[in-house]
Coordinates of C-alpha atoms in Angstrom, one line a residue:
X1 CA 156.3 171.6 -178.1
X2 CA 156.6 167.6 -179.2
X3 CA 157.2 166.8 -175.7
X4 CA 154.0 168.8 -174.5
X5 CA 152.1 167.5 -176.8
X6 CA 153.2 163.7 -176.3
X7 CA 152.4 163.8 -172.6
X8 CA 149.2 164.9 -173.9
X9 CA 148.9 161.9 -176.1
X10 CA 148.3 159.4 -173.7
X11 CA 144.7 160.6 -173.1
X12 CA 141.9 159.2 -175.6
X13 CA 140.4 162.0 -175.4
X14 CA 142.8 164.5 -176.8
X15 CA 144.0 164.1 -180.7
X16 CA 147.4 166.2 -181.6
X17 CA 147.0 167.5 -185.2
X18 CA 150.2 167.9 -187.3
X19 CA 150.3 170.8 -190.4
X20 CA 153.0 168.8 -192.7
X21 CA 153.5 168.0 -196.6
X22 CA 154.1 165.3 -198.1
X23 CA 155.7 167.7 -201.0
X24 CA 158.2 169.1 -199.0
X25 CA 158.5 167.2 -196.2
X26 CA 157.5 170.6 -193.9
X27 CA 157.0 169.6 -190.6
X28 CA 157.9 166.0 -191.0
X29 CA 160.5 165.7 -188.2
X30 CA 158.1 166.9 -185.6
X31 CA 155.8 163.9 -186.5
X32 CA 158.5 161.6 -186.2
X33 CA 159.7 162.9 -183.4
X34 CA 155.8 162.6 -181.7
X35 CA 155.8 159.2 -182.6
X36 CA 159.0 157.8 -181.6
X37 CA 158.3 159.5 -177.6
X38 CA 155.1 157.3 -178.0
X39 CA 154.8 154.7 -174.5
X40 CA 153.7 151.5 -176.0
X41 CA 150.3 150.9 -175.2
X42 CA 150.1 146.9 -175.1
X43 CA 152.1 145.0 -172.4
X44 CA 154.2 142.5 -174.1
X45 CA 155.4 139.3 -171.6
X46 CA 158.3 137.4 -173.1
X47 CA 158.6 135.1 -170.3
X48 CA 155.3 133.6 -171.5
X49 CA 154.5 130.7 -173.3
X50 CA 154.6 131.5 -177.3
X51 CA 151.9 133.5 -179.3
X52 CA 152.0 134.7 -182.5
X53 CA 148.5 136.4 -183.8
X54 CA 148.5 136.1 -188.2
X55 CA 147.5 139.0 -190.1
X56 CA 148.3 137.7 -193.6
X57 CA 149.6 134.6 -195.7
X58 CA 151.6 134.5 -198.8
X59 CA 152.5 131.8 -201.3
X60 CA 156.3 132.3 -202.3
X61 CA 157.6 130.5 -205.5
X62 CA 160.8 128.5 -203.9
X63 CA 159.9 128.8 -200.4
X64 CA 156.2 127.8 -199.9
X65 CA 153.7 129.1 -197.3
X66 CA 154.7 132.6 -195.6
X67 CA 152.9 134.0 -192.7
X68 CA 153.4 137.5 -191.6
X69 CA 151.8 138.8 -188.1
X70 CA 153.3 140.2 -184.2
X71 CA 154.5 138.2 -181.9
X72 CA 152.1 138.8 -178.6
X73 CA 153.9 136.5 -176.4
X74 CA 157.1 134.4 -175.2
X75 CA 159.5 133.9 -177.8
X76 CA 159.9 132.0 -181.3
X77 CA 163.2 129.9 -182.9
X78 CA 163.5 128.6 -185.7
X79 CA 162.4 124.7 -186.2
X80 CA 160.0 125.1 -183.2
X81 CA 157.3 123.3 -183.0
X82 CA 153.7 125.3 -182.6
X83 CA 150.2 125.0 -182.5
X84 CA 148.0 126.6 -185.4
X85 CA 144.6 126.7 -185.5
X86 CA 141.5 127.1 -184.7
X87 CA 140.9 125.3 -188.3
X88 CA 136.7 125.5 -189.7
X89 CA 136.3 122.5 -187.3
X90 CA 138.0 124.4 -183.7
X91 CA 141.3 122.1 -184.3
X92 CA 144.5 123.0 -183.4
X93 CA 147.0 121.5 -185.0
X94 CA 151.1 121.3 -185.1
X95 CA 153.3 122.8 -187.5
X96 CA 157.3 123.3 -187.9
X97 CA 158.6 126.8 -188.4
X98 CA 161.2 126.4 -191.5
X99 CA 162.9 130.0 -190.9
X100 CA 162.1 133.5 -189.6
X101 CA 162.1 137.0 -191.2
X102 CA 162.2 140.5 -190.0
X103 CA 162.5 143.8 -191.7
X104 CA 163.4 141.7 -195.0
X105 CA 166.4 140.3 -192.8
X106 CA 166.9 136.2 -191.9
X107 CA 166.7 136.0 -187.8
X108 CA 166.7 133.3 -185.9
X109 CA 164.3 134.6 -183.1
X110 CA 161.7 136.9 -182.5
X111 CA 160.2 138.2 -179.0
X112 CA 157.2 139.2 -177.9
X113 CA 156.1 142.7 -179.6
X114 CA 158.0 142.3 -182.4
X115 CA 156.3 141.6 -186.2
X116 CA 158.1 139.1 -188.6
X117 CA 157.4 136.6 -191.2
X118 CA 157.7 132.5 -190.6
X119 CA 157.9 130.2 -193.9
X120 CA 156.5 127.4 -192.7
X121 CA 156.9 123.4 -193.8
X122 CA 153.8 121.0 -195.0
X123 CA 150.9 123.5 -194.9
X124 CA 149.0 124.7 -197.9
X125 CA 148.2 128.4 -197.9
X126 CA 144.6 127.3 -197.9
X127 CA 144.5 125.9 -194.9
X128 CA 145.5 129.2 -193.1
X129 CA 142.9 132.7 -192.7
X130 CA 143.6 135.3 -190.7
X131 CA 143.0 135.4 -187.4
X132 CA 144.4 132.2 -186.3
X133 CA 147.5 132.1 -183.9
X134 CA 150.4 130.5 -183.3
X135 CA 150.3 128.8 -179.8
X136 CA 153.0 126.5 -177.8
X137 CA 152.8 123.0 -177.3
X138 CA 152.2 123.3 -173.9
X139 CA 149.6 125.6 -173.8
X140 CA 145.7 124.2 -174.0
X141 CA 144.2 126.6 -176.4
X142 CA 140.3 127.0 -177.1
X143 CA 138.0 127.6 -179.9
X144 CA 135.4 129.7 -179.1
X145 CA 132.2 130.0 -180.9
X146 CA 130.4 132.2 -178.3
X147 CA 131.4 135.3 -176.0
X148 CA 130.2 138.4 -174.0
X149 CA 130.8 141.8 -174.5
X150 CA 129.9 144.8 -172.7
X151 CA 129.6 147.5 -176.3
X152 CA 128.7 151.0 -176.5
X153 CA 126.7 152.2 -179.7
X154 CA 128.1 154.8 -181.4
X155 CA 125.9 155.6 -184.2
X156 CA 122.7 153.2 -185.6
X157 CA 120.4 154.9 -187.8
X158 CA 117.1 152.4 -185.3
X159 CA 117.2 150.3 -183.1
X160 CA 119.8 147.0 -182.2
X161 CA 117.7 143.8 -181.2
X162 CA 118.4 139.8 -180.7
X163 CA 119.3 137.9 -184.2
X164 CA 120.9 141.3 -185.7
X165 CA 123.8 140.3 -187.8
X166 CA 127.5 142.6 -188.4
X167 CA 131.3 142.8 -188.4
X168 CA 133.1 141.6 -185.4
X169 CA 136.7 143.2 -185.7
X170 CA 139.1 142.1 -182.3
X171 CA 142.4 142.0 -183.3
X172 CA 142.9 140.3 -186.5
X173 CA 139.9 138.3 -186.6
X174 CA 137.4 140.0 -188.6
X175 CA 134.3 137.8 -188.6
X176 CA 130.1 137.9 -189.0
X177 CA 128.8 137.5 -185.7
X178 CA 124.9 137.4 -184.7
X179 CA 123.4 138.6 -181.4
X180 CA 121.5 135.8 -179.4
X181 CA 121.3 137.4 -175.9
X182 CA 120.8 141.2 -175.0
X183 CA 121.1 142.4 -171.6
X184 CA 118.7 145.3 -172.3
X185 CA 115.9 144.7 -175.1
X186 CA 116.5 147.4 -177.8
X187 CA 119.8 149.8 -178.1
X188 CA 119.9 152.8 -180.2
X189 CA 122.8 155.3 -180.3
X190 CA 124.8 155.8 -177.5
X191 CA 123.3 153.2 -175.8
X192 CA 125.4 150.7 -173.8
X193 CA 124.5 147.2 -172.7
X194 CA 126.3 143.4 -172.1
X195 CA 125.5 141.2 -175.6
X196 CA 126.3 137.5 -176.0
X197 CA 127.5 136.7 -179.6
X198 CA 127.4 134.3 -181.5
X199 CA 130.4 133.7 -184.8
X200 CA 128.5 132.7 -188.4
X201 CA 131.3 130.6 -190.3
X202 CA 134.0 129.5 -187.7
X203 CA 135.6 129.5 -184.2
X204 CA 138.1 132.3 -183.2
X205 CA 140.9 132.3 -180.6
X206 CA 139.9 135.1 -178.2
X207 CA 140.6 136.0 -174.9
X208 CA 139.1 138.4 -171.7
X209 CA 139.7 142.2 -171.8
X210 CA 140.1 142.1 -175.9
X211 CA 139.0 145.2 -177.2
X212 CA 136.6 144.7 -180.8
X213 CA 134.9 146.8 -183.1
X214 CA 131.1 146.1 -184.2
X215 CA 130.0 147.5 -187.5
X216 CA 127.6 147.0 -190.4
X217 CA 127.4 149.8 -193.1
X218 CA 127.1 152.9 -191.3
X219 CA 126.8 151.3 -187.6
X220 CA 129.5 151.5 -185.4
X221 CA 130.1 150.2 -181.7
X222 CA 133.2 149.6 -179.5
X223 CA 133.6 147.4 -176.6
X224 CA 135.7 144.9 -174.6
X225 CA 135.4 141.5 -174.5
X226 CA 134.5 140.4 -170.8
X227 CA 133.6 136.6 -170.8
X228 CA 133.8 133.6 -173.8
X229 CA 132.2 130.0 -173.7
X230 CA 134.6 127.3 -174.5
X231 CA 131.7 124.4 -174.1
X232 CA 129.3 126.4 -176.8
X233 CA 128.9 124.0 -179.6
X234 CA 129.1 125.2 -183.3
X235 CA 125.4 126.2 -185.3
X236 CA 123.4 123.6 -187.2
X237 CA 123.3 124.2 -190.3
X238 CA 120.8 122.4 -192.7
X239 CA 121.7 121.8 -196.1
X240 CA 119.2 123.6 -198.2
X241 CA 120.9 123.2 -201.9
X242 CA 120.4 119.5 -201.1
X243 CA 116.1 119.9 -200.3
X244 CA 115.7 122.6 -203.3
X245 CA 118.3 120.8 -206.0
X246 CA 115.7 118.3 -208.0
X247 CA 117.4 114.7 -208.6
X248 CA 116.4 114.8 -212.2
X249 CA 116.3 118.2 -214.7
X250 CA 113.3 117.9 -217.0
X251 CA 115.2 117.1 -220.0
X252 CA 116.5 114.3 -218.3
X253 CA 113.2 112.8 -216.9
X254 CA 111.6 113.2 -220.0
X255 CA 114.1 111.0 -222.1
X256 CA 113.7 108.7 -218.6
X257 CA 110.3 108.0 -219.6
X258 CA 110.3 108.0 -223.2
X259 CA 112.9 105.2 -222.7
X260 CA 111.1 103.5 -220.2
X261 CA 107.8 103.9 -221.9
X262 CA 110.3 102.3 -225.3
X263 CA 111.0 99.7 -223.5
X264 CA 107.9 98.8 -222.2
X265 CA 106.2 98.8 -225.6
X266 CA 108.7 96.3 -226.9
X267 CA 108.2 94.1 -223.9
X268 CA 104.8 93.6 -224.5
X269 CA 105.3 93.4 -228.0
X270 CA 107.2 90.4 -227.7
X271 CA 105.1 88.7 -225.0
X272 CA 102.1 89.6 -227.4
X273 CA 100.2 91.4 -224.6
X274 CA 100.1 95.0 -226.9
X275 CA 96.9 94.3 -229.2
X276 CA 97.0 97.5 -231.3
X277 CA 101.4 96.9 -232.1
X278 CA 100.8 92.9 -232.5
X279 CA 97.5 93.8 -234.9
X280 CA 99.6 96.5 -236.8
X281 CA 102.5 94.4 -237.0
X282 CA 100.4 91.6 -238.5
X283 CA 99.0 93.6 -241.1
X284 CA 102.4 94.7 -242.3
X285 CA 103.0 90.9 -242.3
X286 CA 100.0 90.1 -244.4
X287 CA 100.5 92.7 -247.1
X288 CA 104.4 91.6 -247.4
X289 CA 103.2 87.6 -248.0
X290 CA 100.7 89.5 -250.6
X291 CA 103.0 90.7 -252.4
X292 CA 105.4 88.2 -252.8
X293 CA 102.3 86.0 -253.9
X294 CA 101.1 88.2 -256.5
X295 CA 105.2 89.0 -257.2
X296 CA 105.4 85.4 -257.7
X297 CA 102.4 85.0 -260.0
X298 CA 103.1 87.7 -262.6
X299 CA 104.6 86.5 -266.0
X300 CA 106.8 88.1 -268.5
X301 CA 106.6 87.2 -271.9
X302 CA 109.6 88.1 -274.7
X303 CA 107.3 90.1 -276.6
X304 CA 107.0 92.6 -273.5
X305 CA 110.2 92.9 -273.3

C-alpha cells in the first residue's frame, strides 16, 4: 500500500493522508517508509560552480560566526574562498570558510543537496541575513532589485492593483516587495497575470524558474519567477526624520534667546546706548553717594552712647 501510494505522490494534485500517533507510535513505519521512497524533487548539479543558499546565522561562544543552509550547487572544502553577499548596498564580498559541519559531525566537504553548517573567519553576525548565498569566485553573481513573475491568486478578499505592497517568500529570501507593473489592471481570486516587482529594503540573489510565494494577511498567490533586471537601480528614498526633526526643541530656543537677549542688554549697557538700564543704574548710583554723604555727616556724641 506505501508503494501505491508513493507512485501517487508525485502528482500535486493528490495528498496521501497517514492515521498515526505520536503516543504510540501506531502507524509510524509506514510514514517513514512513504518518505524515504520519495524521488527528490530538485535537481542537484555538483559539477557546477559552488552555491550555498543561508537559512540561518548563529554566534557561538569560542568559534564565532556559524551559518547553517543547503548546498544547491558544486561542491564546498574547507578554507575555500567564497563570495557572500548581496550586502544592503548589492556587494558581494569574499570570505574564508574556517571548518564545516554536518549532522553535528566535523566534515571536510559538502556536495550539492546536502545541508551543513560553515563557521566562518572575520565576519560579524550582523553583517549576514538570510537569504544571501554563498557563490564561487569565478562566478559573476547579481543583485537584483527588480523581477517578473507570472502569479496565480489564490484567495484576496478585493481586488490586487499597481503600488500594492506583501511578502515575497522564494527560497529563503523572505522580503516586502511592491508591484510597479501589472500585465492586466485589477486581479481578484483566482486570477492570473505577469507582475513586475519591485524589493522595499534590499537586493536578493534570484534566478529564472524560482518558484515564490506572495502573501499579506489572509492573501495568498503562487508563481514562478520568469525574468529579473540586473541594471534596475535601487529606490530613492528621502530622508523624512531629517525635514520633520526641528534643529532646536523649545526649551532650548527659549534659553537661546533669553541669553542672547542677556547679552545684548549688557552690550548696550556698556556702550551706554540702553537709556532706561543707564538711567536706572544712575539712580542706584546717586542714592549710594547719598548715603555715604549723609553717613559721613552724622555725629555721635558719648552721651548717646
Amino acid at each position: 500500500a506505501v508503494v501505491s501510494t508513493q507512485s501517487t505522490g508525485t502528482s500535486e494534485r493528490i495528498c496521501p493522508i497517514f492515521q498515526i500517533s505520536n503516543v504510540t507510535g501506531q502507524n509510524m513505519h509506514l510514514l517513514q517508509s512513504f518518505l524515504n521512497l520519495l524521488s527528490v524533487q530538485n535537481n542537484y548539479h555538483e559539477g557546477d560552480s559552488a552555491e550555498f543558499q543561508i537559512d540561518d546565522t548563529y554566534s557561538v561562544p569560542g568559534v564565532g560566526t556559524v551559518i547553517s543552509g543547503t548546498c544547491m550547487r558544486g561542491l564546498i572544502k574547507s578554507n575555500d574562498t567564497l563570495l557572500m553577499g548581496p550586502d544592503s548596498l548589492g556587494v558581494f564580498k569574499p570570505i574564508v570558510i574556517k571548518s564545516i559541519h554536518r549532522k553535528r559531525l566535523p566534515v571536510k566537504e559538502v556536495k550539492a543537496g546536502q545541508s551543513s553548517s560553515f563557521a566562518l573567519k572575520k565576519i560579524k553576525r550582523g553583517e549576514i541575513r538570510k537569504g544571501m548565498v554563498l557563490v564561487s569566485l569565478n562566478s559573476e553573481p547579481e543583485a537584483i532589485w527588480e523581477f517578473e513573475s507570472e502569479i496565480r491568486v489564490l484567495h484576496h478578499p478585493t481586488t490586487i492593483s499597481v503600488k500594492y505592497q506583501a511578502m515575497v517568500h522564494t527560497g529563503s529570501i523572505r522580503q516586502t516587495a511592491s508591484i510597479i507593473h501589472m500585465s492586466v489592471q485589477h486581479m481578484r481570486t483566482g486570477d492570473k497575470a505577469i507582475c513586475r516587482f519591485r524589493f522595499i529594503k534590499n537586493p536578493e540573489y534570484l534566478k529564472v524558474g524560482s518558484r515564490m510565494v506572495f502573501r499579506e494577511g489572509r492573501t495568498k498567490a503562487v508563481g514562478n519567477i520568469v525574468k529579473v533586471f540586473a541594471d534596475a537601480q535601487a529606490p530613492f528614498r528621502s530622508n523624512k526624520r531629517d525635514k520633520l526633526k526641528p534643529k532646536y526643541s523649545r526649551g532650548r530656543r527659549r534659553c537661546k534667546s533669553y541669553n542672547d537677549r542677556t547679552n545684548e542688554d549688557a552690550s548696550a549697557v556698556i556702550d551706554g546706548t540702553d537709556s532706561g538700564l543707564s538711567a536706572i543704574l544712575s539712580t542706584d548710583s546717586n542714592k549710594a553717594d547719598s548715603n555715604t554723604d549723609t553717613g559721613s555727616n552724622i555725629a555721635v556724641t558719648p552721651t548717646e552712647l
